[in-house]
Amino acid sequence: MSVLSIGLLYGASTLVVMFAGMPIAFALGAVATLFMLFFMPAGSVDTISQNVYEEMASITLLSIPLFILKGSAIGRSRAGQDLYSAIHVWMYRIPGGLGIANVFACALFAAMAGSSPATCSAIGSAGIPEMRKRGYSAGFASGIIAAGGTLGILLPPSITMILYAVAAEQSLGRLFLAAIGPALLLVTLFAAYAVWRYRREYQNALALHQRSGAHSELLSKSTLTLREKVQLLPRVLPFVILLTGVMIALYGGYATPSETAGLGAVLALALIGSIYSVWKPRDLSPILASTLRESTMLMFIIGMSLLYSYVMSYLHISQSSAQAIVELELSRWVLLTAILLMVVVLGFFLPPVSIILMTAPLKAAGFDLIWFGVVMTIVMEMGLIHPPVGLNIFVIKSIAPDIPLGDVIWGIMPFVVLMMISIVLLCLFPGIATWFADAVMGT
């Protein structure tokens, strides 16, 4: 069979197995093993465990379970709600301030947890009921939390970026720094939209009240004294200490990424133990169980995705695909658009982890790989909130089951558009992603 035929069969087999309902890790592993049996030397099957081990024997990957432990420690305590409450009381007077507070809370929590679902769950469990109680529409409230949660795979310590750094053989520290500018851009766009949408909903509520006398909580005014605001500030301080300590250790050159992950996990456990009295075995058990479960699942997907990529490379599927794209002699921007569209389509079915490892051979398109990694991460963020998979959509449904799925999706779509705008801005002004990394680590 030709390489083209094998490649088409490889892709079709993968889709068939996934649509049959098999978990992603097992689907990728099963397809890779079958093609090894039929198209590779007979002895290749005996090397599966060795190949997977060699691919995963990266010190950078060691940081993943440790970052997951840090996120689980924060997410499974009252830390998320306290962070949200402290930010909320200082911003509620701003038009749309409650929405902005949720965006900022998601950003700060994501910078500590590194997980999109954990951010959605921790901030959304407090933020969505509060916004709905204050008159925000269910779709608007859902969209803010779902989109804010996606910052978990962009802001350091992003597990997705750790995997990209391994797959693309790039500096993890430089990649983390490059993500900060685009993350701030997204936070700004989300916050600006929150203000605009709030003003629109406020005007609609005011018009309805003047016309029919119907009252909306959006029209209510609440006040807090300066003393009450100051009393809530200490709730933010532990998060600032944790975030600052991790960043100084990583970017100050005091620790490697894996050592920084360990430091972050220890600081997070110390924080919840000293402030929230989470130190007894029965309190720590859910945190450790969640970490073990998520780490095992993620590492299994990584291992099988690496095996899948290895088989693609051995059968020259990835090399032939890259060569075919090059031979089309497309302009670099058309090529970039094609690659990103492919990532969007893959995002309908696959998590970011699998997408990164499966598309690694297509990254050499003449672009700066650090910049490209940031752009592709934002595209994969879109995959977390758009149908049909949209992991964050289902997280929102789990914490707010009374909100209709249609309302959740329509509330999310404006944020998808904002992400598209951010990608265009990054293409026009790549310095948004590269300037900070270059300033700190040199060109």
Short mmCIF file of C-alpha atoms in Angstrom, two decimals:
data_model
loop_
_atom_site.label_atom_id
_atom_site.label_comp_id
_atom_site.label_asym_id
_atom_site.label_seq_id
_atom_site.Cartn_x
_atom_site.Cartn_y
_atom_site.Cartn_z
CA MET A 1 0.00 0.00 0.00
CA SER A 2 1.12 3.56 -0.61
CA VAL A 3 1.89 5.90 2.24
CA LEU A 4 -1.22 7.93 1.31
CA SER A 5 -3.46 4.87 1.56
CA ILE A 6 -1.94 3.83 4.88
CA GLY A 7 -2.31 7.38 6.22
CA LEU A 8 -5.97 7.62 5.22
CA LEU A 9 -6.65 4.19 6.71
CA TYR A 10 -4.83 5.20 9.89
CA GLY A 11 -6.91 8.33 10.33
CA ALA A 12 -10.20 6.63 9.42
CA SER A 13 -9.53 3.75 11.82
CA THR A 14 -8.85 6.20 14.62
CA LEU A 15 -12.14 8.04 14.06
CA VAL A 16 -14.12 4.78 13.84
CA VAL A 17 -12.68 3.47 17.10
CA MET A 18 -13.28 6.77 18.90
CA PHE A 19 -16.85 7.11 17.67
CA ALA A 20 -17.43 3.54 18.85
CA GLY A 21 -17.09 4.93 22.36
CA MET A 22 -13.65 3.62 23.31
CA PRO A 23 -11.73 5.94 25.69
CA ILE A 24 -9.19 8.12 23.90
CA ALA A 25 -6.09 6.53 25.43
CA PHE A 26 -7.22 2.99 24.58
CA ALA A 27 -8.38 4.06 21.12
CA LEU A 28 -5.02 5.56 20.20
CA GLY A 29 -3.12 2.65 21.68
CA ALA A 30 -5.29 0.04 19.97
CA VAL A 31 -5.02 1.64 16.53
CA ALA A 32 -1.26 2.07 16.89
CA THR A 33 -0.83 -1.57 17.96
CA LEU A 34 -2.96 -2.91 15.08
CA PHE A 35 -0.93 -0.98 12.52
CA MET A 36 2.28 -2.21 14.10
CA LEU A 37 1.01 -5.77 13.64
CA PHE A 38 0.03 -5.31 9.99
CA PHE A 39 2.50 -2.76 8.61
CA MET A 40 5.62 -2.97 10.75
CA PRO A 41 8.15 -5.76 11.47
CA ALA A 42 6.78 -8.57 13.65
CA GLY A 43 9.21 -7.79 16.45
CA SER A 44 8.02 -4.18 16.76
CA VAL A 45 5.13 -5.17 19.03
CA ASP A 46 7.65 -6.47 21.55
CA THR A 47 9.10 -2.97 21.82
CA ILE A 48 5.83 -1.16 22.67
CA SER A 49 6.59 -0.81 26.37
CA GLN A 50 10.17 0.24 25.64
CA ASN A 51 9.07 2.85 23.08
CA VAL A 52 6.43 4.32 25.37
CA TYR A 53 8.88 4.44 28.30
CA GLU A 54 11.60 6.10 26.24
CA GLU A 55 9.18 8.70 24.91
CA MET A 56 7.86 9.46 28.41
CA ALA A 57 11.28 9.41 30.13
CA SER A 58 11.39 13.20 30.21
CA ILE A 59 12.16 15.13 33.36
CA THR A 60 9.77 17.83 32.13
CA LEU A 61 6.83 15.42 32.18
CA LEU A 62 7.58 14.73 35.83
CA SER A 63 6.20 18.18 36.63
CA ILE A 64 2.69 17.26 35.43
CA PRO A 65 1.55 15.15 38.45
CA LEU A 66 3.07 17.73 40.80
CA PHE A 67 1.24 20.64 39.15
CA ILE A 68 -1.95 18.55 39.25
CA LEU A 69 -1.42 18.03 43.00
CA LYS A 70 -1.05 21.80 43.46
CA GLY A 71 -4.24 22.47 41.51
CA SER A 72 -6.16 19.77 43.34
CA ALA A 73 -5.08 21.15 46.72
CA ILE A 74 -6.39 24.59 45.79
CA GLY A 75 -9.49 23.40 43.93
CA ARG A 76 -10.75 21.02 46.61
CA SER A 77 -10.64 23.53 49.45
CA ARG A 78 -12.44 26.82 50.11
CA ALA A 79 -9.51 28.65 48.53
CA GLY A 80 -11.27 29.27 45.21
CA GLN A 81 -14.36 30.77 46.81
CA ASP A 82 -12.29 32.98 49.12
CA LEU A 83 -10.25 34.26 46.18
CA TYR A 84 -13.42 35.04 44.26
CA SER A 85 -15.07 36.79 47.23
CA ALA A 86 -12.08 39.03 47.89
CA ILE A 87 -11.87 40.16 44.26
CA HIS A 88 -15.63 40.63 44.01
CA VAL A 89 -16.00 43.07 46.90
CA TRP A 90 -13.42 45.41 45.38
CA MET A 91 -14.91 45.44 41.89
CA TYR A 92 -18.68 45.28 42.35
CA ARG A 93 -19.10 49.06 41.93
CA ILE A 94 -17.66 48.93 38.39
CA PRO A 95 -20.28 48.38 35.65
CA GLY A 96 -20.08 44.66 35.03
CA GLY A 97 -17.68 44.43 37.95
CA LEU A 98 -19.05 41.08 39.08
CA GLY A 99 -18.32 39.63 35.64
CA ILE A 100 -14.84 41.20 35.63
CA ALA A 101 -14.21 39.79 39.11
CA ASN A 102 -15.00 36.31 37.81
CA VAL A 103 -12.62 36.76 34.87
CA PHE A 104 -9.80 37.92 37.18
CA ALA A 105 -10.54 35.16 39.69
CA CYS A 106 -10.39 32.58 36.89
CA ALA A 107 -7.08 34.01 35.69
CA LEU A 108 -5.47 33.95 39.14
CA PHE A 109 -6.81 30.51 39.95
CA ALA A 110 -5.69 29.18 36.56
CA ALA A 111 -2.19 30.52 37.20
CA MET A 112 -2.05 28.34 40.30
CA ALA A 113 -3.97 25.27 39.20
CA GLY A 114 -2.93 24.92 35.55
CA SER A 115 -6.20 23.13 34.84
CA SER A 116 -9.20 24.41 32.92
CA PRO A 117 -11.84 22.09 34.45
CA ALA A 118 -10.52 22.78 37.97
CA THR A 119 -10.76 26.54 37.38
CA CYS A 120 -14.29 26.26 36.01
CA SER A 121 -15.43 24.14 38.91
CA ALA A 122 -13.76 26.10 41.71
CA ILE A 123 -14.70 29.61 40.56
CA GLY A 124 -17.98 28.67 38.86
CA SER A 125 -19.42 26.98 41.94
CA ALA A 126 -19.35 30.37 43.68
CA GLY A 127 -19.43 32.76 40.72
CA ILE A 128 -22.40 31.45 38.72
CA PRO A 129 -24.91 31.47 41.63
CA GLU A 130 -23.70 34.91 42.69
CA MET A 131 -24.03 36.38 39.19
CA ARG A 132 -27.49 34.88 38.70
CA LYS A 133 -28.55 36.18 42.11
CA ARG A 134 -27.46 39.67 41.02
CA GLY A 135 -29.56 39.49 37.84
CA TYR A 136 -27.00 38.32 35.26
CA SER A 137 -28.52 36.08 32.60
CA ALA A 138 -27.71 32.37 32.89
CA GLY A 139 -25.96 32.28 29.51
CA PHE A 140 -23.80 35.32 30.30
CA ALA A 141 -22.77 33.88 33.66
CA SER A 142 -21.97 30.50 32.11
CA GLY A 143 -19.94 32.04 29.28
CA ILE A 144 -17.75 34.06 31.63
CA ILE A 145 -16.83 31.04 33.75
CA ALA A 146 -16.37 28.64 30.83
CA ALA A 147 -14.16 31.09 28.91
CA GLY A 148 -12.26 32.18 32.03
CA GLY A 149 -11.52 28.54 32.76
CA THR A 150 -9.74 28.11 29.44
CA LEU A 151 -6.97 30.36 30.76
CA GLY A 152 -5.90 27.29 32.71
CA ILE A 153 -4.13 25.85 29.66
CA LEU A 154 -2.51 29.17 28.70
CA LEU A 155 -1.25 30.68 31.94
CA PRO A 156 1.76 29.05 33.62
CA PRO A 157 1.93 26.33 34.89
CA SER A 158 0.00 25.06 31.88
CA ILE A 159 0.13 21.27 31.48
CA THR A 160 -0.67 21.73 27.79
CA MET A 161 2.36 23.97 27.34
CA ILE A 162 4.58 21.52 29.20
CA LEU A 163 3.64 18.88 26.63
CA TYR A 164 4.17 21.30 23.75
CA ALA A 165 7.63 22.14 25.07
CA VAL A 166 8.48 18.43 25.13
CA ALA A 167 7.01 17.72 21.67
CA ALA A 168 8.56 20.78 19.99
CA GLU A 169 11.82 20.59 21.99
CA GLN A 170 11.50 24.20 23.14
CA SER A 171 12.40 25.97 26.38
CA LEU A 172 9.57 25.58 28.88
CA GLY A 173 10.56 28.74 30.74
CA ARG A 174 10.51 30.81 27.54
CA LEU A 175 7.16 29.29 26.56
CA PHE A 176 5.65 30.14 29.95
CA LEU A 177 6.87 33.74 29.64
CA ALA A 178 5.54 34.03 26.09
CA ALA A 179 2.07 33.03 27.29
CA ILE A 180 1.76 35.91 29.76
CA GLY A 181 1.16 38.69 27.18
CA PRO A 182 -1.54 36.78 25.24
CA ALA A 183 -3.16 35.72 28.52
CA LEU A 184 -3.39 39.36 29.61
CA LEU A 185 -4.83 40.19 26.17
CA LEU A 186 -7.54 37.56 26.60
CA VAL A 187 -8.32 38.72 30.14
CA THR A 188 -8.68 42.29 28.82
CA LEU A 189 -10.96 41.22 25.95
CA PHE A 190 -13.10 39.08 28.28
CA ALA A 191 -13.38 41.89 30.83
CA ALA A 192 -14.27 44.47 28.15
CA TYR A 193 -16.98 42.18 26.82
CA ALA A 194 -18.29 41.66 30.37
CA VAL A 195 -18.69 45.43 30.76
CA TRP A 196 -20.40 45.80 27.38
CA ARG A 197 -22.75 42.86 27.97
CA TYR A 198 -23.60 44.07 31.47
CA ARG A 199 -24.50 47.52 30.18
CA ARG A 200 -26.73 45.94 27.56
CA GLU A 201 -28.50 43.70 30.07
CA TYR A 202 -28.81 46.61 32.50
CA GLN A 203 -30.46 48.82 29.86
CA ASN A 204 -32.85 46.01 28.95
CA ALA A 205 -33.75 45.49 32.62
CA LEU A 206 -34.25 49.23 33.13
CA ALA A 207 -36.48 49.51 30.05
CA LEU A 208 -38.54 46.53 31.21
CA HIS A 209 -38.89 48.04 34.68
CA GLN A 210 -40.05 51.39 33.28
CA ARG A 211 -42.47 49.67 30.93
CA SER A 212 -44.02 47.04 33.21
CA GLY A 213 -42.63 47.62 36.67
CA ALA A 214 -40.79 44.28 36.67
CA HIS A 215 -37.79 44.37 38.99
CA SER A 216 -34.38 42.92 38.22
CA GLU A 217 -31.54 42.49 40.69
CA LEU A 218 -29.33 44.24 38.13
CA LEU A 219 -31.02 47.47 39.20
CA SER A 220 -30.27 46.92 42.89
CA LYS A 221 -27.47 48.84 44.56
CA SER A 222 -25.30 47.26 47.23
CA THR A 223 -22.66 48.94 49.37
CA LEU A 224 -19.77 47.73 51.46
CA THR A 225 -17.72 49.84 53.82
CA LEU A 226 -14.00 50.30 53.32
CA ARG A 227 -13.40 48.38 56.53
CA GLU A 228 -15.32 45.37 55.19
CA LYS A 229 -13.29 45.47 51.99
CA VAL A 230 -9.96 45.65 53.83
CA GLN A 231 -10.94 42.72 56.03
CA LEU A 232 -11.22 40.53 52.94
CA LEU A 233 -7.78 41.43 51.54
CA PRO A 234 -5.90 38.81 53.61
CA ARG A 235 -7.79 36.12 51.69
CA VAL A 236 -5.84 37.05 48.57
CA LEU A 237 -2.43 37.27 50.26
CA PRO A 238 -1.75 33.49 50.44
CA PHE A 239 -2.44 33.17 46.72
CA VAL A 240 -0.07 36.02 45.94
CA ILE A 241 2.64 34.39 48.09
CA LEU A 242 2.12 31.03 46.38
CA LEU A 243 2.15 32.48 42.87
CA THR A 244 5.13 34.75 43.58
CA GLY A 245 7.15 31.96 45.16
CA VAL A 246 6.64 29.63 42.22
CA MET A 247 7.44 32.31 39.63
CA ILE A 248 10.59 33.48 41.42
CA ALA A 249 11.82 29.90 41.75
CA LEU A 250 11.22 29.18 38.06
CA TYR A 251 12.31 32.40 36.38
CA GLY A 252 14.96 33.34 38.92
CA GLY A 253 16.88 30.23 37.98
CA TYR A 254 16.60 28.70 41.45
CA ALA A 255 14.74 25.58 40.32
CA THR A 256 13.97 23.54 37.23
CA PRO A 257 10.33 23.23 36.06
CA SER A 258 9.98 19.88 37.83
CA GLU A 259 11.47 21.26 41.04
CA THR A 260 9.22 24.30 40.76
CA ALA A 261 6.20 22.00 40.42
CA GLY A 262 7.25 20.22 43.60
CA LEU A 263 7.69 23.56 45.39
CA GLY A 264 4.24 24.69 44.22
CA ALA A 265 2.64 21.46 45.46
CA VAL A 266 4.31 21.78 48.88
CA LEU A 267 3.33 25.46 49.20
CA ALA A 268 -0.28 24.68 48.20
CA LEU A 269 -0.54 21.88 50.77
CA ALA A 270 1.00 24.15 53.42
CA LEU A 271 -1.46 26.91 52.49
CA ILE A 272 -4.60 24.80 52.82
CA GLY A 273 -3.21 23.10 55.93
CA SER A 274 -2.41 26.31 57.81
CA ILE A 275 -5.33 28.48 56.66
CA TYR A 276 -8.14 26.00 56.05
CA SER A 277 -7.03 23.28 58.50
CA VAL A 278 -6.89 20.69 55.73
CA TRP A 279 -4.24 18.41 57.17
CA LYS A 280 -6.00 15.35 58.58
CA PRO A 281 -5.85 12.12 56.52
CA ARG A 282 -9.59 12.20 55.82
CA ASP A 283 -9.24 15.77 54.51
CA LEU A 284 -6.20 15.01 52.37
CA SER A 285 -7.59 11.75 50.99
CA PRO A 286 -9.89 13.36 48.34
CA ILE A 287 -7.03 15.63 47.21
CA LEU A 288 -4.56 12.77 46.82
CA ALA A 289 -7.17 10.49 45.21
CA SER A 290 -8.12 13.20 42.70
CA THR A 291 -4.45 13.85 41.89
CA LEU A 292 -3.74 10.14 41.40
CA ARG A 293 -6.81 9.64 39.22
CA GLU A 294 -6.20 12.67 36.99
CA SER A 295 -2.45 12.08 36.72
CA THR A 296 -2.93 8.42 35.78
CA MET A 297 -5.53 9.30 33.15
CA LEU A 298 -3.41 12.07 31.69
CA MET A 299 -0.18 10.11 31.63
CA PHE A 300 -1.98 7.18 30.01
CA ILE A 301 -3.23 9.48 27.25
CA ILE A 302 0.26 10.96 26.86
CA GLY A 303 1.85 7.52 26.60
CA MET A 304 -0.63 6.23 24.03
CA SER A 305 -0.47 9.50 22.05
CA LEU A 306 3.31 9.19 21.91
CA LEU A 307 3.00 5.60 20.70
CA TYR A 308 0.46 6.76 18.11
CA SER A 309 2.86 9.48 16.93
CA TYR A 310 5.75 6.98 16.84
CA VAL A 311 3.80 4.67 14.51
CA MET A 312 2.86 7.65 12.32
CA SER A 313 6.53 8.57 12.06
CA TYR A 314 7.72 5.00 11.40
CA LEU A 315 5.18 4.56 8.59
CA HIS A 316 6.23 7.98 7.19
CA ILE A 317 2.66 9.28 7.49
CA SER A 318 3.62 12.45 9.35
CA GLN A 319 6.69 13.11 7.18
CA SER A 320 4.71 12.58 3.97
CA SER A 321 1.94 14.85 5.22
CA ALA A 322 4.41 17.60 6.07
CA GLN A 323 6.16 17.16 2.71
CA ALA A 324 2.84 17.27 0.83
CA ILE A 325 1.95 20.52 2.58
CA VAL A 326 5.33 22.02 1.71
CA GLU A 327 4.99 20.96 -1.95
CA LEU A 328 1.73 22.89 -2.21
CA GLU A 329 3.92 26.01 -1.97
CA LEU A 330 1.32 27.82 0.05
CA SER A 331 2.16 31.12 1.65
CA ARG A 332 3.14 30.78 5.28
CA TRP A 333 -0.09 32.47 6.41
CA VAL A 334 -2.28 30.19 4.32
CA LEU A 335 -0.32 27.26 5.72
CA LEU A 336 -0.79 28.55 9.26
CA THR A 337 -4.53 28.95 8.66
CA ALA A 338 -4.77 25.38 7.34
CA ILE A 339 -2.92 23.98 10.34
CA LEU A 340 -5.02 25.93 12.84
CA LEU A 341 -8.24 24.90 11.10
CA MET A 342 -7.11 21.31 11.39
CA VAL A 343 -6.47 21.84 15.10
CA VAL A 344 -9.98 23.31 15.48
CA VAL A 345 -11.51 20.24 13.80
CA LEU A 346 -9.43 17.89 15.95
CA GLY A 347 -10.64 19.87 18.95
CA PHE A 348 -14.16 18.65 18.21
CA PHE A 349 -13.09 15.15 19.21
CA LEU A 350 -9.77 15.19 21.07
CA PRO A 351 -8.33 16.83 24.20
CA PRO A 352 -5.39 19.28 23.85
CA VAL A 353 -2.93 16.64 25.09
CA SER A 354 -3.58 14.33 22.13
CA ILE A 355 -3.73 17.16 19.60
CA ILE A 356 -0.28 18.47 20.56
CA LEU A 357 1.44 15.10 20.33
CA MET A 358 -0.35 14.03 17.14
CA THR A 359 0.34 17.26 15.25
CA ALA A 360 3.95 17.71 16.39
CA PRO A 361 5.42 16.97 12.93
CA LEU A 362 3.42 19.85 11.39
CA LYS A 363 4.86 22.56 13.62
CA ALA A 364 7.84 23.39 11.43
CA ALA A 365 6.01 25.79 9.13
CA GLY A 366 8.61 28.54 9.14
CA PHE A 367 7.23 30.27 12.23
CA ASP A 368 8.82 30.91 15.58
CA LEU A 369 7.91 27.77 17.52
CA ILE A 370 7.41 29.64 20.80
CA TRP A 371 4.96 32.06 19.15
CA PHE A 372 3.30 29.18 17.31
CA GLY A 373 2.87 27.23 20.54
CA VAL A 374 1.02 30.15 22.14
CA VAL A 375 -1.25 30.59 19.10
CA MET A 376 -2.05 26.89 18.92
CA THR A 377 -2.78 26.83 22.66
CA ILE A 378 -5.39 29.57 22.21
CA VAL A 379 -6.95 27.59 19.36
CA MET A 380 -7.09 24.55 21.63
CA GLU A 381 -8.70 26.74 24.30
CA MET A 382 -11.52 27.28 21.83
CA GLY A 383 -11.89 23.51 21.64
CA LEU A 384 -12.61 23.46 25.38
CA ILE A 385 -15.70 25.61 25.01
CA HIS A 386 -17.19 24.89 21.59
CA PRO A 387 -19.47 21.95 20.74
CA PRO A 388 -19.61 19.03 20.30
CA VAL A 389 -17.02 18.07 22.94
CA GLY A 390 -16.38 21.35 24.80
CA LEU A 391 -15.18 19.95 28.12
CA ASN A 392 -15.91 23.20 29.96
CA ILE A 393 -19.51 23.11 28.74
CA PHE A 394 -20.05 19.88 30.63
CA VAL A 395 -18.27 21.23 33.70
CA ILE A 396 -20.69 24.16 33.70
CA LYS A 397 -23.63 21.78 33.35
CA SER A 398 -22.39 19.77 36.32
CA ILE A 399 -22.18 22.79 38.64
CA ALA A 400 -25.33 24.52 37.27
CA PRO A 401 -27.57 21.69 35.98
CA ASP A 402 -30.66 23.91 35.86
CA ILE A 403 -29.19 26.10 33.08
CA PRO A 404 -30.35 24.81 29.65
CA LEU A 405 -27.52 23.56 27.44
CA GLY A 406 -28.59 25.96 24.68
CA ASP A 407 -28.18 28.94 27.01
CA VAL A 408 -24.71 27.76 28.00
CA ILE A 409 -23.60 27.38 24.37
CA TRP A 410 -25.00 30.74 23.22
CA GLY A 411 -23.40 32.41 26.25
CA ILE A 412 -20.03 30.94 25.30
CA MET A 413 -19.98 31.75 21.58
CA PRO A 414 -19.06 35.48 21.97
CA PHE A 415 -15.95 34.39 23.87
CA VAL A 416 -15.02 32.06 21.01
CA VAL A 417 -15.16 35.11 18.73
CA LEU A 418 -12.94 37.04 21.15
CA MET A 419 -10.39 34.23 21.03
CA MET A 420 -10.41 34.42 17.23
CA ILE A 421 -9.77 38.16 17.49
CA SER A 422 -6.85 37.53 19.83
CA ILE A 423 -5.32 35.09 17.31
CA VAL A 424 -5.59 37.71 14.56
CA LEU A 425 -3.92 40.27 16.84
CA LEU A 426 -1.11 37.83 17.62
CA CYS A 427 -0.56 37.28 13.90
CA LEU A 428 -0.45 41.03 13.25
CA PHE A 429 1.63 41.80 16.34
CA PRO A 430 3.68 38.70 17.26
CA GLY A 431 5.57 40.76 19.81
CA ILE A 432 2.58 40.39 22.14
CA ALA A 433 3.83 36.84 22.72
CA THR A 434 7.57 37.19 22.23
CA TRP A 435 8.60 40.49 23.76
CA PHE A 436 8.45 39.47 27.42
CA ALA A 437 10.30 36.20 26.90
CA ASP A 438 12.98 37.99 24.87
CA ALA A 439 13.28 40.73 27.50
CA VAL A 440 13.77 38.24 30.35
CA MET A 441 15.74 35.47 28.66
CA GLY A 442 17.30 37.28 25.70
CA THR A 443 16.74 36.71 21.99
#
